[in-house]
Structure formats: structure tokens, C-alpha cells
PDB file of C-alpha atoms in Angstrom:
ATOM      1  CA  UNK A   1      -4.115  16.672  -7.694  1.00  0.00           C
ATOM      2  CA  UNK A   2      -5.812  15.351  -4.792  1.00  0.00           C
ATOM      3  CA  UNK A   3      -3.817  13.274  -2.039  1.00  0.00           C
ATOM      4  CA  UNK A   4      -3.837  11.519   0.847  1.00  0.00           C
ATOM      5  CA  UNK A   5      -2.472  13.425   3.664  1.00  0.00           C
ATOM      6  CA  UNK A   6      -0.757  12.039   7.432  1.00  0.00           C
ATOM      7  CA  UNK A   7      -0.096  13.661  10.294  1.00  0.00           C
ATOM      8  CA  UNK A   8       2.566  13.759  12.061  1.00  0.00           C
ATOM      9  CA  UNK A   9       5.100  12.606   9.824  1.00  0.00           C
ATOM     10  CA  UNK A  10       7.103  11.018  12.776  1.00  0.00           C
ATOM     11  CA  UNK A  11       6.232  10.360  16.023  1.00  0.00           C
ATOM     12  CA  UNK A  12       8.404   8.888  18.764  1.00  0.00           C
ATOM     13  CA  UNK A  13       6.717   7.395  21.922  1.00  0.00           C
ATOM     14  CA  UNK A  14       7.575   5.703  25.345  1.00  0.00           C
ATOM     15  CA  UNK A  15       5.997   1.986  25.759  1.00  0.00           C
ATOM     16  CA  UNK A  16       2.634   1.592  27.048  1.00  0.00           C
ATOM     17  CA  UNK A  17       1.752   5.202  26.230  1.00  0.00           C
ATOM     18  CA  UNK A  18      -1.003   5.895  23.363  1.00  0.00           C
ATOM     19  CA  UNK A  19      -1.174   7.200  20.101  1.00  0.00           C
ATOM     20  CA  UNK A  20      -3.359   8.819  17.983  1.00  0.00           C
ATOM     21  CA  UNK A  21      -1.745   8.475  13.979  1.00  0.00           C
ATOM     22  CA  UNK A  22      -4.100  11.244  11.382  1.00  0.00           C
ATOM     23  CA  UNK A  23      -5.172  10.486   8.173  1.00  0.00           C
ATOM     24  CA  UNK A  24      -7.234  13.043   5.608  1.00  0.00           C
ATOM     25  CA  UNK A  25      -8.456  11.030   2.778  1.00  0.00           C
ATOM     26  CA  UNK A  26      -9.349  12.043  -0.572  1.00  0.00           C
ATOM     27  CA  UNK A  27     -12.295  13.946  -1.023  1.00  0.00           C
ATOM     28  CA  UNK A  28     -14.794  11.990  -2.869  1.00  0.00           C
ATOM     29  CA  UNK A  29     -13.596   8.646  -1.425  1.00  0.00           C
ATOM     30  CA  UNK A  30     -15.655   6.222   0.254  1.00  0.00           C
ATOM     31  CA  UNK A  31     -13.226   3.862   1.601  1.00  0.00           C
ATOM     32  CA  UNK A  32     -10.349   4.004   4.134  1.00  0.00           C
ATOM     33  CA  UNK A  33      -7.419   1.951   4.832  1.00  0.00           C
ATOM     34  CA  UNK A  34      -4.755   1.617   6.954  1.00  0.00           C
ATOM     35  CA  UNK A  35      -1.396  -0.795   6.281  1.00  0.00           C
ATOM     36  CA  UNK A  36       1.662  -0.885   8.350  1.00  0.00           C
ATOM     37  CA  UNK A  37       5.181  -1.662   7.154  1.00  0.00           C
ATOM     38  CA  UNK A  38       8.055  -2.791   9.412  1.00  0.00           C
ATOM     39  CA  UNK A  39      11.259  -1.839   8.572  1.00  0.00           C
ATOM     40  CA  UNK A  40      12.143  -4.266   5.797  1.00  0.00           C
ATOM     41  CA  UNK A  41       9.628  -6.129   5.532  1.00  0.00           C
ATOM     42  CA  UNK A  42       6.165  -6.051   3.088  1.00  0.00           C
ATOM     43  CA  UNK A  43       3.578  -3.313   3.602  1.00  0.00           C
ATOM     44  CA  UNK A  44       0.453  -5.572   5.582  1.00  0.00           C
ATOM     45  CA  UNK A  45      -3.324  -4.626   5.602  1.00  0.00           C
ATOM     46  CA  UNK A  46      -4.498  -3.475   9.339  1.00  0.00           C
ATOM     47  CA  UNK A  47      -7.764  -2.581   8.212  1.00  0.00           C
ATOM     48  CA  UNK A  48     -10.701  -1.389   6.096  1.00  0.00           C
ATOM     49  CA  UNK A  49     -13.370   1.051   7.312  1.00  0.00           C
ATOM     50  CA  UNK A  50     -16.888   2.435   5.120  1.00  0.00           C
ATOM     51  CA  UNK A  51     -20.200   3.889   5.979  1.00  0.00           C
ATOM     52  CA  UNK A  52     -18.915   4.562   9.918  1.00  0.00           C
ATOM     53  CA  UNK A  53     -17.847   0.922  10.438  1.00  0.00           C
ATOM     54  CA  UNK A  54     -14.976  -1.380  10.448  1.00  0.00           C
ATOM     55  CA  UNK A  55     -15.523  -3.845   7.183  1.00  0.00           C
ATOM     56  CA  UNK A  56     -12.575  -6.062   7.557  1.00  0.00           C
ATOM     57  CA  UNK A  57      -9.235  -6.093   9.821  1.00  0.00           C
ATOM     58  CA  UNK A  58      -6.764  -8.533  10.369  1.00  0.00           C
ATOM     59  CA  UNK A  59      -5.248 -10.516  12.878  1.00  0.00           C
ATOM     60  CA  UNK A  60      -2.728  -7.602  13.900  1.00  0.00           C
ATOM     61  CA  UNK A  61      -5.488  -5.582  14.541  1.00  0.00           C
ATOM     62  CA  UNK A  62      -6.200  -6.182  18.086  1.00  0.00           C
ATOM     63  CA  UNK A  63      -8.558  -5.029  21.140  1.00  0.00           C
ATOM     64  CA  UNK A  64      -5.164  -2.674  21.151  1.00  0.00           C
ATOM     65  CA  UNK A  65      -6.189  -0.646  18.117  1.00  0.00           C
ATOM     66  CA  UNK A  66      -9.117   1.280  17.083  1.00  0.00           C
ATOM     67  CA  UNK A  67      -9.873   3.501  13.989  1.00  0.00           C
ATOM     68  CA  UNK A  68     -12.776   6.493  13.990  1.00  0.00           C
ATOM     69  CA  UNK A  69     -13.788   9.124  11.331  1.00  0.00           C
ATOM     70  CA  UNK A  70     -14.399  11.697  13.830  1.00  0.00           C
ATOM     71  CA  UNK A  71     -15.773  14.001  11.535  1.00  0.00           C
ATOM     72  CA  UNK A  72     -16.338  14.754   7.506  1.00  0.00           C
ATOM     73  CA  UNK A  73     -12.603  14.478   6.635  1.00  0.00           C
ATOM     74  CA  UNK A  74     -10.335  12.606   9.342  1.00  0.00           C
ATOM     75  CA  UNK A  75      -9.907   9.297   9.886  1.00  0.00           C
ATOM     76  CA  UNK A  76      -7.679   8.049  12.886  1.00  0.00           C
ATOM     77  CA  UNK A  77      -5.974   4.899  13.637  1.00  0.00           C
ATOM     78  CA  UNK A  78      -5.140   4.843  17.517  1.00  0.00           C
ATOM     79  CA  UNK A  79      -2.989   2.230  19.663  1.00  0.00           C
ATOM     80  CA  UNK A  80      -3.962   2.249  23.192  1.00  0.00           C
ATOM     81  CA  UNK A  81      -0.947   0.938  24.911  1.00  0.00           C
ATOM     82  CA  UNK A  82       1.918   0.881  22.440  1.00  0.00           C
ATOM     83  CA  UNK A  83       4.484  -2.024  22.394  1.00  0.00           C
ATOM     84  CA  UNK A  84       8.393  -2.183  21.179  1.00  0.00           C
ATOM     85  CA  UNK A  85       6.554  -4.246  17.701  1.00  0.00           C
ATOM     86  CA  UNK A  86       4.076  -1.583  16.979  1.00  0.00           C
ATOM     87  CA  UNK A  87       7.106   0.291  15.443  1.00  0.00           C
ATOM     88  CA  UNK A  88       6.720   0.436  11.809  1.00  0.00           C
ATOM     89  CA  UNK A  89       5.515   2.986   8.873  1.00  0.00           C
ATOM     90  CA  UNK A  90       1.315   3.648   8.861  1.00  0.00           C
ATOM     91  CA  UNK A  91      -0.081   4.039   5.835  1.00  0.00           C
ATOM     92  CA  UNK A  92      -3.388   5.257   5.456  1.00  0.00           C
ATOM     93  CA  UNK A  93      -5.012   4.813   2.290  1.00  0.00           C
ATOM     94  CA  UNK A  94      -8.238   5.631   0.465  1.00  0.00           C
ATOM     95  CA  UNK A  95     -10.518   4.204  -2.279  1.00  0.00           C
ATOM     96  CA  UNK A  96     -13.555   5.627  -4.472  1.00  0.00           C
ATOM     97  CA  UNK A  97     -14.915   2.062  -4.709  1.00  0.00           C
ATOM     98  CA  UNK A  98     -14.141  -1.629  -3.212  1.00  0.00           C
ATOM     99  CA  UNK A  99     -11.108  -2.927  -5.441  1.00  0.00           C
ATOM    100  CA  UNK A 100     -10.312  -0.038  -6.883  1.00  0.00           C
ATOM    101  CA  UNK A 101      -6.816   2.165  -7.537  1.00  0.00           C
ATOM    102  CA  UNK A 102      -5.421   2.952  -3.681  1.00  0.00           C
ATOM    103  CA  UNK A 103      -4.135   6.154  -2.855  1.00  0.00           C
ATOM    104  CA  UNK A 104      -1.840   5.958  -0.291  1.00  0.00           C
ATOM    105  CA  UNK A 105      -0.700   8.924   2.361  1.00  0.00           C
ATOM    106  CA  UNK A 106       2.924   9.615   2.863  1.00  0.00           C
ATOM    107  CA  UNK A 107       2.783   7.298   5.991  1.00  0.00           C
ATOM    108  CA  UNK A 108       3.808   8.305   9.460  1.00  0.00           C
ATOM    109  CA  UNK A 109       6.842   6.545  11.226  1.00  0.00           C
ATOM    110  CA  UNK A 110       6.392   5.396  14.572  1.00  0.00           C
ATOM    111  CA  UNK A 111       9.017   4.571  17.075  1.00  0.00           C
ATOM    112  CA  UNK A 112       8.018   2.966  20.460  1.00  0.00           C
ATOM    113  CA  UNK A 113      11.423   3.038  22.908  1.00  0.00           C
TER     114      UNK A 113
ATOM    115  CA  UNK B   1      -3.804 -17.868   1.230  1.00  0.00           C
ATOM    116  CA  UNK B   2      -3.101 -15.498  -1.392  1.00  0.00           C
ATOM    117  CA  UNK B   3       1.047 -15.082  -1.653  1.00  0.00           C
ATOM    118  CA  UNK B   4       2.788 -12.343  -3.748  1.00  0.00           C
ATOM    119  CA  UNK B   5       5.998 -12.548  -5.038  1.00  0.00           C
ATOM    120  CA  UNK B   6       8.391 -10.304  -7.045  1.00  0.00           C
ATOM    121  CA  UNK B   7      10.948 -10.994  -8.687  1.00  0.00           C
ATOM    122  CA  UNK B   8      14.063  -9.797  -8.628  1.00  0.00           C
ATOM    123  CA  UNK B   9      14.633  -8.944  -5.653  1.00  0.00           C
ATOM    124  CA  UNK B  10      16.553  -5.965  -7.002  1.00  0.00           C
ATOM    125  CA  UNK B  11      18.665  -4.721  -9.897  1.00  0.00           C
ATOM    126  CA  UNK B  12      20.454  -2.309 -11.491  1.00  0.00           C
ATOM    127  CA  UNK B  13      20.867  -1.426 -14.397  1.00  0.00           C
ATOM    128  CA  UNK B  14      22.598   1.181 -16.985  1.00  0.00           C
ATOM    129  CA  UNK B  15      20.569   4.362 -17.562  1.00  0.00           C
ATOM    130  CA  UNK B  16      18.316   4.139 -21.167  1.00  0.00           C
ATOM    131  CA  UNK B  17      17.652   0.536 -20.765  1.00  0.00           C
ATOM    132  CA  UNK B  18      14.643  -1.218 -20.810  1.00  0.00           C
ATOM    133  CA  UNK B  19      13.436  -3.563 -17.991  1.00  0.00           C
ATOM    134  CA  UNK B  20      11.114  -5.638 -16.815  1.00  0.00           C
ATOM    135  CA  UNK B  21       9.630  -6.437 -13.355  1.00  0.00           C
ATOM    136  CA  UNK B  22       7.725  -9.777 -12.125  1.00  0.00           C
ATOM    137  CA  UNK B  23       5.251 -10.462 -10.007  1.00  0.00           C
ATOM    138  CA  UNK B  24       3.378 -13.810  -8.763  1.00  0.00           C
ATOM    139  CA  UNK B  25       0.766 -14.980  -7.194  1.00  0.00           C
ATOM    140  CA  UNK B  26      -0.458 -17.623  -6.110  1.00  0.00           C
ATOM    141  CA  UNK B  27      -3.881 -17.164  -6.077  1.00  0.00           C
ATOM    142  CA  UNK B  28      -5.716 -16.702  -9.825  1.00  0.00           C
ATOM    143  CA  UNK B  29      -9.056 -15.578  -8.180  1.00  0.00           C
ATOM    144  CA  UNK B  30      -7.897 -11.708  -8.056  1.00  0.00           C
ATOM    145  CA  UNK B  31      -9.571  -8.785  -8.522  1.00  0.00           C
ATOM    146  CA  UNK B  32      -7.181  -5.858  -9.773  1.00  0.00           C
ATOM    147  CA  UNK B  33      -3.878  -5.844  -9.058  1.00  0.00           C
ATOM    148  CA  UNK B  34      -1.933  -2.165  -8.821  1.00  0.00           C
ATOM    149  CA  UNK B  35       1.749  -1.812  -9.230  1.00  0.00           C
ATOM    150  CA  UNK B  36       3.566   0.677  -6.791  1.00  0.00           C
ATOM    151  CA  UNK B  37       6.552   2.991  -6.661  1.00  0.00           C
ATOM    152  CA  UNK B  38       8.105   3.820  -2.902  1.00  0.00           C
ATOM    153  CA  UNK B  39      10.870   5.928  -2.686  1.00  0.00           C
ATOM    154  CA  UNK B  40      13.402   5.504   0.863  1.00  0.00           C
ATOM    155  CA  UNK B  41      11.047   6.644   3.791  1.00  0.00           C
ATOM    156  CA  UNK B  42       8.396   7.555   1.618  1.00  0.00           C
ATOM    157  CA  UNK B  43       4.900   6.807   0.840  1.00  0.00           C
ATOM    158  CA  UNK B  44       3.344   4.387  -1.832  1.00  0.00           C
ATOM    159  CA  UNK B  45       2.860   6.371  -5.404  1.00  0.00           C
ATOM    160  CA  UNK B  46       0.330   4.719  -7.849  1.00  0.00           C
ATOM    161  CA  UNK B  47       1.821   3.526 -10.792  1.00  0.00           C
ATOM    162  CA  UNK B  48      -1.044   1.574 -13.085  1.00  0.00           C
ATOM    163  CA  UNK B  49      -4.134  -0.388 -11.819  1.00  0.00           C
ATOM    164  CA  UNK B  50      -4.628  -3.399 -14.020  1.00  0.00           C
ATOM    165  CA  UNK B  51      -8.627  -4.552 -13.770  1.00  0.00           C
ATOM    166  CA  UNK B  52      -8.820  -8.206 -13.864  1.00  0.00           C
ATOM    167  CA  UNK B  53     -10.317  -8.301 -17.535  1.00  0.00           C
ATOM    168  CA  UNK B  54      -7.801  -6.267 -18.880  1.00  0.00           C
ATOM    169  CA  UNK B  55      -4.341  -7.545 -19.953  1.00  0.00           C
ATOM    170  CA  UNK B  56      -2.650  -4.512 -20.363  1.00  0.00           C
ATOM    171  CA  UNK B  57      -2.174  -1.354 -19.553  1.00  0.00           C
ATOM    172  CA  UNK B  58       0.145   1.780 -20.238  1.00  0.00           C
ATOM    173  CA  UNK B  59       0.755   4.375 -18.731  1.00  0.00           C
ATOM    174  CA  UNK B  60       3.808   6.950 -20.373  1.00  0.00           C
ATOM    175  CA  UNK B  61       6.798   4.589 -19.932  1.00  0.00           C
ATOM    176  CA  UNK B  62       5.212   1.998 -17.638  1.00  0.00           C
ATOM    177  CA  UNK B  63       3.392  -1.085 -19.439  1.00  0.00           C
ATOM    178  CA  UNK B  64       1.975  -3.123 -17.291  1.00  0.00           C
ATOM    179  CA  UNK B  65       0.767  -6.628 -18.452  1.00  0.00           C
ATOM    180  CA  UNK B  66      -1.462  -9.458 -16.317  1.00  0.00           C
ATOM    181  CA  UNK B  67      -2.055 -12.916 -17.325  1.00  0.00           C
ATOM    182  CA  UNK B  68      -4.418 -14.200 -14.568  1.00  0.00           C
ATOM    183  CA  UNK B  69      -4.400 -17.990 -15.357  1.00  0.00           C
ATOM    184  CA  UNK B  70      -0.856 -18.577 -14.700  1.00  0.00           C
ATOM    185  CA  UNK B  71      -0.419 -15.627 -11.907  1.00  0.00           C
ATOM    186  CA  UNK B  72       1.666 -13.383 -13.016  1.00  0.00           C
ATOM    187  CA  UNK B  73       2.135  -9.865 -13.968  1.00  0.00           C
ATOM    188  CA  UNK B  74       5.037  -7.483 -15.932  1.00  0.00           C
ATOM    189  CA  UNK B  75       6.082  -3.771 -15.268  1.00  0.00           C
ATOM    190  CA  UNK B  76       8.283  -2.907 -18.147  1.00  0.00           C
ATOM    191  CA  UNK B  77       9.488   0.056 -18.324  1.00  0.00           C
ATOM    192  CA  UNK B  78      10.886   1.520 -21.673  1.00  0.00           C
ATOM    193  CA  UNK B  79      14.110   3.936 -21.414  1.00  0.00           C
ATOM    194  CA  UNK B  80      15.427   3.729 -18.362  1.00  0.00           C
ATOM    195  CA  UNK B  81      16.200   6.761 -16.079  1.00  0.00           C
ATOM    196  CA  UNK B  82      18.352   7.394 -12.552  1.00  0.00           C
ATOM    197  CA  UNK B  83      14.738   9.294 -11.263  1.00  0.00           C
ATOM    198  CA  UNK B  84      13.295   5.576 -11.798  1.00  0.00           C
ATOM    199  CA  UNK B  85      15.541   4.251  -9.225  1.00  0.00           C
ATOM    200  CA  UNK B  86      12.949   3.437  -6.194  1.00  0.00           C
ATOM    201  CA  UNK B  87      11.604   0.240  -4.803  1.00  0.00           C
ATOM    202  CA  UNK B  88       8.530  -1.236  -7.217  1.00  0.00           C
ATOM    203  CA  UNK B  89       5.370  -3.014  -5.274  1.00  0.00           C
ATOM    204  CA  UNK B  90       3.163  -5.077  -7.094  1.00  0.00           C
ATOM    205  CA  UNK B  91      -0.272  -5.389  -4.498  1.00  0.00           C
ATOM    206  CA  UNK B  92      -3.400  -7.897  -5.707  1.00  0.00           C
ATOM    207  CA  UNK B  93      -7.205  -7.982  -4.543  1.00  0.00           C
ATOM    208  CA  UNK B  94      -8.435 -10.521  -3.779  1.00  0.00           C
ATOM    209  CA  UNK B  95     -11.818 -11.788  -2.741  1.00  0.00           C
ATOM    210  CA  UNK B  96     -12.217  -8.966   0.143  1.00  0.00           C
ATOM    211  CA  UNK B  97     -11.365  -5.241  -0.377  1.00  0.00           C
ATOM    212  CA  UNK B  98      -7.670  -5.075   0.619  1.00  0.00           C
ATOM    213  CA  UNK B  99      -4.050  -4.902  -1.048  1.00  0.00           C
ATOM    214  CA  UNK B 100      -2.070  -7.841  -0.460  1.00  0.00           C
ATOM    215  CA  UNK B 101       1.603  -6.922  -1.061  1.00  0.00           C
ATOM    216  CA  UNK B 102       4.529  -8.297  -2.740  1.00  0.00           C
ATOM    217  CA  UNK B 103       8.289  -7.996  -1.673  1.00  0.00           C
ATOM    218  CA  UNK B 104       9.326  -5.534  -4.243  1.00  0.00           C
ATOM    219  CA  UNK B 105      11.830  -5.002  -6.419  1.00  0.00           C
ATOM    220  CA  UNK B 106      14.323  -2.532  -5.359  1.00  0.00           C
ATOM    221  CA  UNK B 107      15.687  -0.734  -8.928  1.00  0.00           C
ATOM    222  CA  UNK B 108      18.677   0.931  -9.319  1.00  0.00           C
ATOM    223  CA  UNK B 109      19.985   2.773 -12.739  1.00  0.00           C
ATOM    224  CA  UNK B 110      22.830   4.045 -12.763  1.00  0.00           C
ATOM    225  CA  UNK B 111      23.664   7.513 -14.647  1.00  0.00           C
TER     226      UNK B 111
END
């Protein structure tokens, strides 16, 4: 069955430093995601990406973060200059069609110390 | 500003019972709305994705029903098992292409 896959699973990284969080969608899909999750707290939308460009993101995502499909099957999320908040759970996700069932990725747990 | 609530917060109950799951919003003007499982650490698994002109659907155990006009939806889930134990998301669209998410409901049945 087709998934969502992340890479790395868990990354720990100093203040200030950046980091690059990998996401291989499904296949056939047309739309990307990512959410974030803070320990204990609800899973929030960071943004929405189709056709090569950013369609929506939300207030958390600042001049601080950027997302690219660098080629045919990756799609990145990076924070330039990670702070002691940025620590949460990344989800990347993936759509056929606007509004449609999400497929979510197994997330990748980041720790900023 | 759309607002998604579940209740319980969490419960447990005895394996082989039946259960049911809430979830609000506050918000009518929804899309779909797709109900979740998350295991401790883990990802999001798809459960059921409810279209906004449907009012039901099933999916093995899982019956999931939506009632748009008063904001609410139901997992129930039909024979309860310890491997159902997990934390239950209920997420709506809304007028723009993303998930909002509820709480969740953190289950717990107990062998």
C-alpha cells in the first residue's frame, strides 16, 4: 500500500543551527502538507504546497521556514535558524485532490537544545 | 474561526464493548471531515473520510456518522479490542485545503 515516508525519524539540533526535515509523498498525489504537533498539544497546519508553489501557510510559518520539491518525489520543509519552540513532531502529509482523505508520514521528532 | 472539539477527553473501557467518540465543531461550513488513529510517537493512520453530503460511513468496525447542521460527528466502534487502544483525531476542512484538528480522545481497553 502506498505511504507517506519521513526522513530522519529523529533529529536533535543545537539552537540557531538549520534543518532540513524529508518528506516522499505518495505517488500519484498532487498536494503536500506539512503539520507540526507539540508535545501534548493538537496537530496544527504549517502549510500547503501544489503545482511548485506555496498555496496557503499559517501564521507559524515564518520568513524562518521554507518548503521546496526539489525534484519528482521529495518535498522538504527547512527551518533556517531553529529556536527552543520549533521542537515538536513534523508531519508531512499528502493529498490526490484539495479536501480530500490525508495521508500522513510517520512524522519526524525534532529537538532543538 | 473554525474550533474542534472531542469529547471525552479519554476513556477506557472493558475489552468487547462498544463505544462511541464525539467530535464538534463549531463551524457548519465544512468540507470533509476525516477521523484519525495515532499511536504513542507515531504518525496519523486514516481511519474513514466522511464527504460533507454523506452521513455515514463504515469502514469494518469503525462507523462514522456526521450531522453538519448541528456540528458534530460519531466514531463508534463495535467490539472493542486492547489493539484499539490509541489516541482518536477527528480533523475538518474547511473553506481552504487544510485539516483543522481536534484534541482527541485518548482510548484505552483493557484485556
Amino acid at each position: 500500500e502506498p505511504e507517506v515516508t519521513q526522513t530522519p525519524s529523529h533529529q536533535v539540533t543545537q539552537m540557531g543551527q538549520e534543518v532540513i526535515l524529508r518528506c516522499v509523498p505518495i505517488s500519484n498525489h498532487l498536494y503536500f502538507y506539512w503539520y507540526r504537533q507539540i508535545l501534548g498539544q493538537k496537530v496544527e497546519f504549517l502549510v500547503s504546497f501544489y503545482n511548485n508553489e506555496i498555496s496557503e501557510k499559517s501564521e507559524i510559518f515564518d520568513d524562518q521556514f521554507s518548503v521546496e520539491r526539489p525534484d519528482g518525489s521529495n518535498f522538504t520543509l527547512k527551518i533556517r535558524s531553529t529556536k527552543l519552540e520549533d521542537s515538536a513532531m513534523y508531519f508531512c502529509a499528502s493529498t490526490r485532490d484539495p479536501n480530500t482523505e490525508a495521508f500522513f508520514g510517520q512524522g519526524t521528532r525534532l529537538t532543538v537544545v | 474561526k473554525q474550533e474542534v472539539t472531542q469529547i471525552p477527553a479519554a476513556l477506557s473501557v472493558p475489552e468487547g464493548e462498544n463505544l462511541v467518540l464525539n467530535c464538534s465543531f463549531t463551524d457548519s461550513a465544512i468540507y470533509n471531515l476525516q477521523w484519525f488513529r495515532q499511536d504513542p510517537g507515531k504518525g496519523l493512520t486514516s481511519l474513514l473520510l466522511i464527504q460533507s453530503s454523506q452521513r455515514e460511513q463504515t469502514s469494518g468496525r469503525l462507523n462514522a456518522s456526521l450531522d453538519k447542521s448541528s456540528g458534530r460527528s460519531t466514531l463508534y466502534i463495535a467490539a472493542s479490542q486492547p489493539g484499539d487502544s490509541a489516541t482518536y483525531l477527528c480533523a475538518v476542512y474547511g473553506a481552504t485545503n487544510k485539516l483543522i484538528f481536534g484534541t482527541g480522545t485518548l482510548l484505552a481497553v483493557q484485556p
